[in-house]
mmCIF file of C-alpha atoms in Angstrom:
data_model
loop_
_atom_site.group_PDB
_atom_site.id
_atom_site.type_symbol
_atom_site.label_atom_id
_atom_site.label_comp_id
_atom_site.label_asym_id
_atom_site.label_seq_id
_atom_site.Cartn_x
_atom_site.Cartn_y
_atom_site.Cartn_z
ATOM 1 C CA UNK W 11 -154.454 5.624 16.148
ATOM 2 C CA UNK W 12 -151.743 7.056 13.897
ATOM 3 C CA UNK W 13 -152.233 10.709 12.937
ATOM 4 C CA UNK W 14 -151.843 11.380 9.212
ATOM 5 C CA UNK W 15 -151.295 14.730 7.518
ATOM 6 C CA UNK W 16 -154.785 14.468 6.032
ATOM 7 C CA UNK W 17 -156.552 14.013 9.388
ATOM 8 C CA UNK W 18 -158.526 16.715 11.159
ATOM 9 C CA UNK W 19 -156.528 16.054 14.335
ATOM 10 C CA UNK W 20 -153.279 16.838 12.519
ATOM 11 C CA UNK W 21 -154.722 20.104 11.181
ATOM 12 C CA UNK W 22 -156.001 21.137 14.631
ATOM 13 C CA UNK W 23 -152.657 20.311 16.271
ATOM 14 C CA UNK W 24 -150.818 22.339 13.611
ATOM 15 C CA UNK W 25 -153.236 25.248 14.054
ATOM 16 C CA UNK W 26 -152.519 25.284 17.816
ATOM 17 C CA UNK W 27 -148.761 25.364 17.179
ATOM 18 C CA UNK W 28 -149.109 28.195 14.671
ATOM 19 C CA UNK W 29 -151.335 30.159 17.056
ATOM 20 C CA UNK W 30 -148.714 29.922 19.831
ATOM 21 C CA UNK W 31 -145.797 31.238 17.738
ATOM 22 C CA UNK W 32 -145.955 34.007 15.134
ATOM 23 C CA UNK W 33 -144.633 33.441 11.625
ATOM 24 C CA UNK W 34 -141.913 36.005 12.259
ATOM 25 C CA UNK W 35 -140.773 34.296 15.465
ATOM 26 C CA UNK W 36 -140.807 30.925 13.700
ATOM 27 C CA UNK W 37 -138.944 32.379 10.678
ATOM 28 C CA UNK W 38 -141.726 31.093 8.420
ATOM 29 C CA UNK W 39 -142.733 34.201 6.479
ATOM 30 C CA UNK W 40 -142.893 33.376 2.783
ATOM 31 C CA UNK W 41 -144.315 35.190 -0.251
ATOM 32 C CA UNK W 42 -146.607 34.524 -3.157
ATOM 33 C CA UNK W 43 -147.312 36.508 -6.303
ATOM 34 C CA UNK W 44 -150.354 38.737 -6.738
ATOM 35 C CA UNK W 45 -151.070 37.358 -10.191
ATOM 36 C CA UNK W 46 -151.178 33.826 -8.779
ATOM 37 C CA UNK W 47 -153.563 34.894 -6.028
ATOM 38 C CA UNK W 48 -155.867 36.511 -8.587
ATOM 39 C CA UNK W 49 -156.240 33.178 -10.359
ATOM 40 C CA UNK W 50 -155.179 29.604 -9.625
ATOM 41 C CA UNK W 51 -153.743 26.522 -11.271
ATOM 42 C CA UNK W 52 -155.842 23.384 -11.804
ATOM 43 C CA UNK W 53 -156.009 20.995 -8.836
ATOM 44 C CA UNK W 54 -155.873 17.892 -11.046
ATOM 45 C CA UNK W 55 -154.471 16.800 -14.379
ATOM 46 C CA UNK W 56 -156.695 17.960 -17.248
ATOM 47 C CA UNK W 57 -154.463 16.744 -20.119
ATOM 48 C CA UNK W 58 -154.736 20.077 -21.945
ATOM 49 C CA UNK W 59 -152.355 22.770 -23.146
ATOM 50 C CA UNK W 60 -154.518 25.796 -22.301
ATOM 51 C CA UNK W 61 -156.490 26.590 -19.156
ATOM 52 C CA UNK W 62 -158.484 29.728 -18.256
ATOM 53 C CA UNK W 63 -160.021 31.266 -15.146
ATOM 54 C CA UNK W 64 -161.903 34.555 -14.669
ATOM 55 C CA UNK W 65 -161.579 37.163 -11.933
ATOM 56 C CA UNK W 66 -163.950 40.086 -12.404
ATOM 57 C CA UNK W 67 -163.156 41.831 -15.706
ATOM 58 C CA UNK W 68 -159.899 39.908 -16.068
ATOM 59 C CA UNK W 69 -159.359 36.544 -17.746
ATOM 60 C CA UNK W 70 -156.209 34.566 -16.950
ATOM 61 C CA UNK W 71 -155.121 31.930 -19.463
ATOM 62 C CA UNK W 72 -152.250 29.531 -18.780
ATOM 63 C CA UNK W 73 -150.530 28.109 -21.872
ATOM 64 C CA UNK W 74 -148.154 25.144 -22.044
ATOM 65 C CA UNK W 75 -146.862 22.871 -24.809
ATOM 66 C CA UNK W 76 -149.517 20.175 -25.250
ATOM 67 C CA UNK W 77 -146.908 17.399 -25.078
ATOM 68 C CA UNK W 78 -145.844 18.672 -21.626
ATOM 69 C CA UNK W 79 -149.119 19.909 -20.160
ATOM 70 C CA UNK W 80 -150.451 22.465 -17.683
ATOM 71 C CA UNK W 81 -148.982 22.379 -14.133
ATOM 72 C CA UNK W 82 -151.465 21.144 -11.535
ATOM 73 C CA UNK W 83 -151.796 20.097 -7.898
ATOM 74 C CA UNK W 84 -149.698 20.922 -4.854
ATOM 75 C CA UNK W 85 -146.163 20.853 -6.247
ATOM 76 C CA UNK W 86 -146.296 23.846 -8.633
ATOM 77 C CA UNK W 87 -147.942 25.879 -5.864
ATOM 78 C CA UNK W 88 -145.150 25.011 -3.419
ATOM 79 C CA UNK W 89 -142.544 25.610 -6.118
ATOM 80 C CA UNK W 90 -143.902 29.050 -6.941
ATOM 81 C CA UNK W 91 -144.100 30.124 -3.294
ATOM 82 C CA UNK W 92 -140.523 28.979 -2.694
ATOM 83 C CA UNK W 93 -139.271 30.705 -5.859
ATOM 84 C CA UNK W 94 -141.094 33.973 -5.116
ATOM 85 C CA UNK W 95 -139.737 33.920 -1.550
ATOM 86 C CA UNK W 96 -136.155 33.356 -2.709
ATOM 87 C CA UNK W 97 -136.396 36.133 -5.314
ATOM 88 C CA UNK W 98 -137.982 38.526 -2.812
ATOM 89 C CA UNK W 99 -135.499 37.860 -0.009
ATOM 90 C CA UNK W 100 -132.351 37.858 -2.129
ATOM 91 C CA UNK W 101 -133.529 40.442 -4.703
ATOM 92 C CA UNK W 102 -132.372 38.413 -7.682
ATOM 93 C CA UNK W 103 -133.782 36.751 -10.792
ATOM 94 C CA UNK W 104 -131.201 33.948 -10.512
ATOM 95 C CA UNK W 105 -132.596 31.143 -8.358
ATOM 96 C CA UNK W 106 -130.479 28.149 -7.282
ATOM 97 C CA UNK W 107 -132.654 25.062 -6.999
ATOM 98 C CA UNK W 108 -129.990 22.727 -5.592
ATOM 99 C CA UNK W 109 -128.000 19.694 -6.677
ATOM 100 C CA UNK W 110 -130.459 16.940 -5.754
ATOM 101 C CA UNK W 111 -134.221 16.629 -6.009
ATOM 102 C CA UNK W 112 -134.231 15.144 -2.488
ATOM 103 C CA UNK W 113 -132.568 18.292 -1.131
ATOM 104 C CA UNK W 114 -135.011 20.557 -2.916
ATOM 105 C CA UNK W 115 -138.157 18.661 -1.981
ATOM 106 C CA UNK W 116 -137.058 18.954 1.645
ATOM 107 C CA UNK W 117 -136.653 22.726 1.181
ATOM 108 C CA UNK W 118 -140.304 23.076 0.142
ATOM 109 C CA UNK W 119 -141.484 21.036 3.120
ATOM 110 C CA UNK W 120 -142.364 17.694 1.512
ATOM 111 C CA UNK W 121 -141.099 14.190 2.206
ATOM 112 C CA UNK W 122 -139.191 12.533 -0.618
ATOM 113 C CA UNK W 123 -140.337 9.203 -2.029
ATOM 114 C CA UNK W 124 -139.066 7.452 -5.129
ATOM 115 C CA UNK W 125 -140.707 5.350 -7.788
ATOM 116 C CA UNK W 126 -142.895 6.124 -10.779
ATOM 117 C CA UNK W 127 -145.640 7.703 -8.662
ATOM 118 C CA UNK W 128 -143.413 9.051 -5.859
ATOM 119 C CA UNK W 129 -142.981 12.685 -4.827
ATOM 120 C CA UNK W 130 -139.529 13.025 -6.457
ATOM 121 C CA UNK W 131 -140.901 12.058 -9.869
ATOM 122 C CA UNK W 132 -143.948 14.292 -9.409
ATOM 123 C CA UNK W 133 -141.810 17.299 -8.486
ATOM 124 C CA UNK W 134 -139.568 16.935 -11.537
ATOM 125 C CA UNK W 135 -142.612 16.613 -13.791
ATOM 126 C CA UNK W 136 -144.400 19.636 -12.307
ATOM 127 C CA UNK W 137 -141.231 21.756 -12.436
ATOM 128 C CA UNK W 138 -140.971 21.038 -16.180
ATOM 129 C CA UNK W 139 -144.636 21.920 -16.690
ATOM 130 C CA UNK W 140 -144.353 25.132 -14.675
ATOM 131 C CA UNK W 141 -141.186 26.469 -16.265
ATOM 132 C CA UNK W 142 -142.549 25.974 -19.789
ATOM 133 C CA UNK W 143 -145.835 27.768 -19.014
ATOM 134 C CA UNK W 144 -146.906 31.329 -19.734
ATOM 135 C CA UNK W 145 -149.875 33.376 -18.493
ATOM 136 C CA UNK W 146 -151.900 35.778 -20.622
ATOM 137 C CA UNK W 147 -154.101 38.273 -18.766
ATOM 138 C CA UNK W 148 -156.869 39.979 -20.723
ATOM 139 C CA UNK W 149 -158.836 42.785 -19.068
ATOM 140 C CA UNK W 150 -161.941 44.177 -20.770
ATOM 141 C CA UNK W 151 -163.406 47.428 -19.400
ATOM 142 C CA UNK W 152 -165.837 49.526 -21.445
ATOM 143 C CA UNK W 153 -164.112 50.111 -24.781
ATOM 144 C CA UNK W 154 -160.620 49.188 -23.582
ATOM 145 C CA UNK W 155 -158.851 45.827 -23.725
ATOM 146 C CA UNK W 156 -155.549 45.390 -21.893
ATOM 147 C CA UNK W 157 -153.357 42.372 -22.637
ATOM 148 C CA UNK W 158 -150.270 41.184 -20.777
ATOM 149 C CA UNK W 159 -148.150 38.085 -21.396
ATOM 150 C CA UNK W 160 -146.029 36.717 -18.560
ATOM 151 C CA UNK W 161 -143.736 33.705 -18.454
ATOM 152 C CA UNK W 162 -142.343 32.322 -15.212
ATOM 153 C CA UNK W 163 -138.881 31.400 -16.467
ATOM 154 C CA UNK W 164 -136.467 33.033 -18.891
ATOM 155 C CA UNK W 165 -134.430 29.841 -18.832
ATOM 156 C CA UNK W 166 -133.990 26.860 -16.552
ATOM 157 C CA UNK W 167 -131.617 23.935 -16.167
ATOM 158 C CA UNK W 168 -133.107 21.064 -14.172
ATOM 159 C CA UNK W 169 -130.500 18.320 -13.727
ATOM 160 C CA UNK W 170 -131.507 16.822 -10.412
ATOM 161 C CA UNK W 171 -129.939 13.600 -9.193
ATOM 162 C CA UNK W 172 -132.042 11.631 -6.668
ATOM 163 C CA UNK W 173 -129.569 11.775 -3.760
ATOM 164 C CA UNK W 174 -125.888 11.900 -4.646
ATOM 165 C CA UNK W 175 -124.023 15.151 -5.133
ATOM 166 C CA UNK W 176 -122.650 15.814 -8.597
ATOM 167 C CA UNK W 177 -120.958 18.489 -10.661
ATOM 168 C CA UNK W 178 -124.354 19.510 -12.002
ATOM 169 C CA UNK W 179 -126.898 21.706 -10.293
ATOM 170 C CA UNK W 180 -130.343 23.043 -11.141
ATOM 171 C CA UNK W 181 -130.841 26.749 -11.726
ATOM 172 C CA UNK W 182 -133.624 29.051 -12.831
ATOM 173 C CA UNK W 183 -133.619 32.569 -14.245
ATOM 174 C CA UNK W 184 -136.960 34.291 -13.772
ATOM 175 C CA UNK W 185 -138.403 36.291 -16.647
ATOM 176 C CA UNK W 186 -138.147 40.061 -16.239
ATOM 177 C CA UNK W 187 -141.943 40.460 -16.225
ATOM 178 C CA UNK W 188 -142.477 37.838 -13.502
ATOM 179 C CA UNK W 189 -139.637 39.246 -11.388
ATOM 180 C CA UNK W 190 -141.107 42.739 -11.760
ATOM 181 C CA UNK W 191 -144.492 41.408 -10.617
ATOM 182 C CA UNK W 192 -142.856 39.810 -7.562
ATOM 183 C CA UNK W 193 -140.875 42.931 -6.692
ATOM 184 C CA UNK W 194 -143.925 45.184 -6.785
ATOM 185 C CA UNK W 195 -146.652 43.043 -5.271
ATOM 186 C CA UNK W 196 -145.443 39.952 -3.402
ATOM 187 C CA UNK W 197 -147.908 38.925 -0.671
ATOM 188 C CA UNK W 198 -146.585 37.693 2.710
ATOM 189 C CA UNK W 199 -147.977 34.384 3.957
ATOM 190 C CA UNK W 200 -147.193 31.861 6.709
ATOM 191 C CA UNK W 201 -145.431 28.887 5.139
ATOM 192 C CA UNK W 202 -146.539 26.634 8.011
ATOM 193 C CA UNK W 203 -150.143 27.027 6.877
ATOM 194 C CA UNK W 204 -149.227 26.161 3.298
ATOM 195 C CA UNK W 205 -147.318 23.071 4.412
ATOM 196 C CA UNK W 206 -150.140 21.967 6.735
ATOM 197 C CA UNK W 207 -152.527 22.221 3.744
ATOM 198 C CA UNK W 208 -150.100 20.593 1.315
ATOM 199 C CA UNK W 209 -152.573 17.784 0.530
ATOM 200 C CA UNK W 210 -155.274 20.342 -0.321
ATOM 201 C CA UNK W 211 -154.371 22.589 -3.307
ATOM 202 C CA UNK W 212 -157.683 24.466 -3.099
ATOM 203 C CA UNK W 213 -157.036 25.280 0.573
ATOM 204 C CA UNK W 214 -153.628 26.735 -0.345
ATOM 205 C CA UNK W 215 -155.299 28.931 -2.985
ATOM 206 C CA UNK W 216 -158.009 30.106 -0.587
ATOM 207 C CA UNK W 217 -155.528 30.906 2.194
ATOM 208 C CA UNK W 218 -153.348 33.067 -0.080
ATOM 209 C CA UNK W 219 -156.395 34.753 -1.642
ATOM 210 C CA UNK W 220 -158.057 35.467 1.720
ATOM 211 C CA UNK W 221 -155.065 37.213 3.272
ATOM 212 C CA UNK W 222 -154.577 39.183 0.033
ATOM 213 C CA UNK W 223 -158.220 40.330 -0.045
ATOM 214 C CA UNK W 224 -158.040 41.392 3.597
ATOM 215 C CA UNK W 225 -155.069 43.646 2.851
ATOM 216 C CA UNK W 226 -157.285 46.228 1.186
ATOM 217 C CA UNK W 227 -160.843 45.284 2.193
ATOM 218 C CA UNK W 228 -162.625 48.368 3.599
ATOM 219 C CA UNK W 229 -166.275 47.260 3.698
ATOM 220 C CA UNK W 230 -168.298 44.022 3.634
ATOM 221 C CA UNK W 231 -168.138 42.533 0.148
ATOM 222 C CA UNK W 232 -170.231 39.729 -1.328
ATOM 223 C CA UNK W 233 -168.633 37.457 -3.928
ATOM 224 C CA UNK W 234 -171.163 35.232 -5.653
ATOM 225 C CA UNK W 235 -170.714 31.484 -5.962
ATOM 226 C CA UNK W 236 -170.576 31.897 -9.725
ATOM 227 C CA UNK W 237 -167.710 34.396 -9.399
ATOM 228 C CA UNK W 238 -165.862 32.135 -6.979
ATOM 229 C CA UNK W 239 -166.358 29.143 -9.266
ATOM 230 C CA UNK W 240 -164.960 31.135 -12.207
ATOM 231 C CA UNK W 241 -161.842 31.969 -10.180
ATOM 232 C CA UNK W 242 -161.281 28.719 -8.279
ATOM 233 C CA UNK W 243 -163.357 25.882 -9.637
ATOM 234 C CA UNK W 244 -164.487 26.022 -13.238
ATOM 235 C CA UNK W 245 -163.444 22.385 -13.669
ATOM 236 C CA UNK W 246 -166.502 21.179 -11.718
ATOM 237 C CA UNK W 247 -169.484 20.048 -13.789
ATOM 238 C CA UNK W 248 -172.013 21.523 -11.354
ATOM 239 C CA UNK W 249 -171.790 24.612 -9.128
ATOM 240 C CA UNK W 250 -173.091 22.745 -6.072
ATOM 241 C CA UNK W 251 -170.110 20.386 -6.270
ATOM 242 C CA UNK W 252 -167.765 23.367 -6.325
ATOM 243 C CA UNK W 253 -169.568 25.052 -3.420
ATOM 244 C CA UNK W 254 -169.206 21.943 -1.251
ATOM 245 C CA UNK W 255 -165.483 21.609 -2.024
ATOM 246 C CA UNK W 256 -164.853 25.335 -1.589
ATOM 247 C CA UNK W 257 -166.547 25.539 1.826
ATOM 248 C CA UNK W 258 -164.743 22.437 3.069
ATOM 249 C CA UNK W 259 -161.387 23.979 2.095
ATOM 250 C CA UNK W 260 -162.397 27.398 3.478
ATOM 251 C CA UNK W 261 -163.173 26.013 6.931
ATOM 252 C CA UNK W 262 -159.853 24.146 6.917
ATOM 253 C CA UNK W 263 -158.124 27.458 6.259
ATOM 254 C CA UNK W 264 -160.148 29.116 9.014
ATOM 255 C CA UNK W 265 -158.528 26.778 11.552
ATOM 256 C CA UNK W 266 -155.233 28.548 10.847
ATOM 257 C CA UNK W 267 -156.639 31.991 10.105
ATOM 258 C CA UNK W 268 -159.462 32.501 12.645
ATOM 259 C CA UNK W 269 -159.280 36.310 12.388
ATOM 260 C CA UNK W 270 -160.615 36.160 8.828
ATOM 261 C CA UNK W 271 -164.291 37.130 9.063
ATOM 262 C CA UNK W 272 -166.805 35.873 6.534
ATOM 263 C CA UNK W 273 -170.378 34.676 6.279
ATOM 264 C CA UNK W 274 -171.788 31.982 4.026
ATOM 265 C CA UNK W 275 -174.841 33.262 2.120
ATOM 266 C CA UNK W 276 -177.168 31.520 -0.310
ATOM 267 C CA UNK W 277 -175.906 33.697 -3.171
ATOM 268 C CA UNK W 278 -172.241 33.750 -2.234
ATOM 269 C CA UNK W 279 -169.628 34.506 0.401
ATOM 270 C CA UNK W 280 -169.589 37.802 2.309
ATOM 271 C CA UNK W 281 -166.117 38.943 3.364
ATOM 272 C CA UNK W 282 -165.792 41.395 6.261
ATOM 273 C CA UNK W 283 -162.749 43.639 6.829
ATOM 274 C CA UNK W 284 -160.237 41.555 8.770
ATOM 275 C CA UNK W 285 -156.521 41.708 9.636
ATOM 276 C CA UNK W 286 -154.108 40.083 7.190
ATOM 277 C CA UNK W 287 -152.678 36.788 8.420
ATOM 278 C CA UNK W 288 -149.182 38.275 8.481
ATOM 279 C CA UNK W 289 -149.491 41.669 10.240
ATOM 280 C CA UNK W 290 -148.942 44.622 7.918
#
């Protein structure tokens, strides 16, 4: 029987390969942004221009022009990880995206397919959504309200040809605030895990969040299902639906990150101090 990238056998085989070779040895250390670990993008198209999630005292709201829409799914997650990694490694706000969409989609670890519903079309669409979006964080503590606005891109030029080389190329200049956020708090992750979970946006979010939480976790901490739903799954009509989806994605992640210690409780998830997935 043919093994697909959505099958459990594929995930187990990938987990064994990752366990045998460290991310450093495989040259697969990538980075994500702290602000994107604290919240998450929608997993599906909601046809809206504003989307909010909560994390403790902080509310994250993503804004986009209504005629373009909020970024969603796997592609903006892969895009952001690739962009953050490039900026972190090369210490620059100027990011070269390449001359062809086929070349770029290969760089982020996806196979290129054409057509109206193919991966090349989806990537172009999600890139446009992402680079026109901004995030507003609002933190309310006692009598103090802190507000911060952050846009991903200062400017971008996306002129991707499907395959052939041309005199045009696609570039991106990160906003100063987003680049500052990356420079101060980028979180190392194993890109092989992200690529193995590329059909599961929620699993990508949980993997990045789990290794980030374990960076500073000093004692067992319980996070209620309501809190987790506010951060990861407030698009579900009922909490039990979210809980089922969250646990399924969590145990997928645990295949690749077995050192992460947690316990499922009736009221929430208890996290125990564990090593980060990429050693400190």
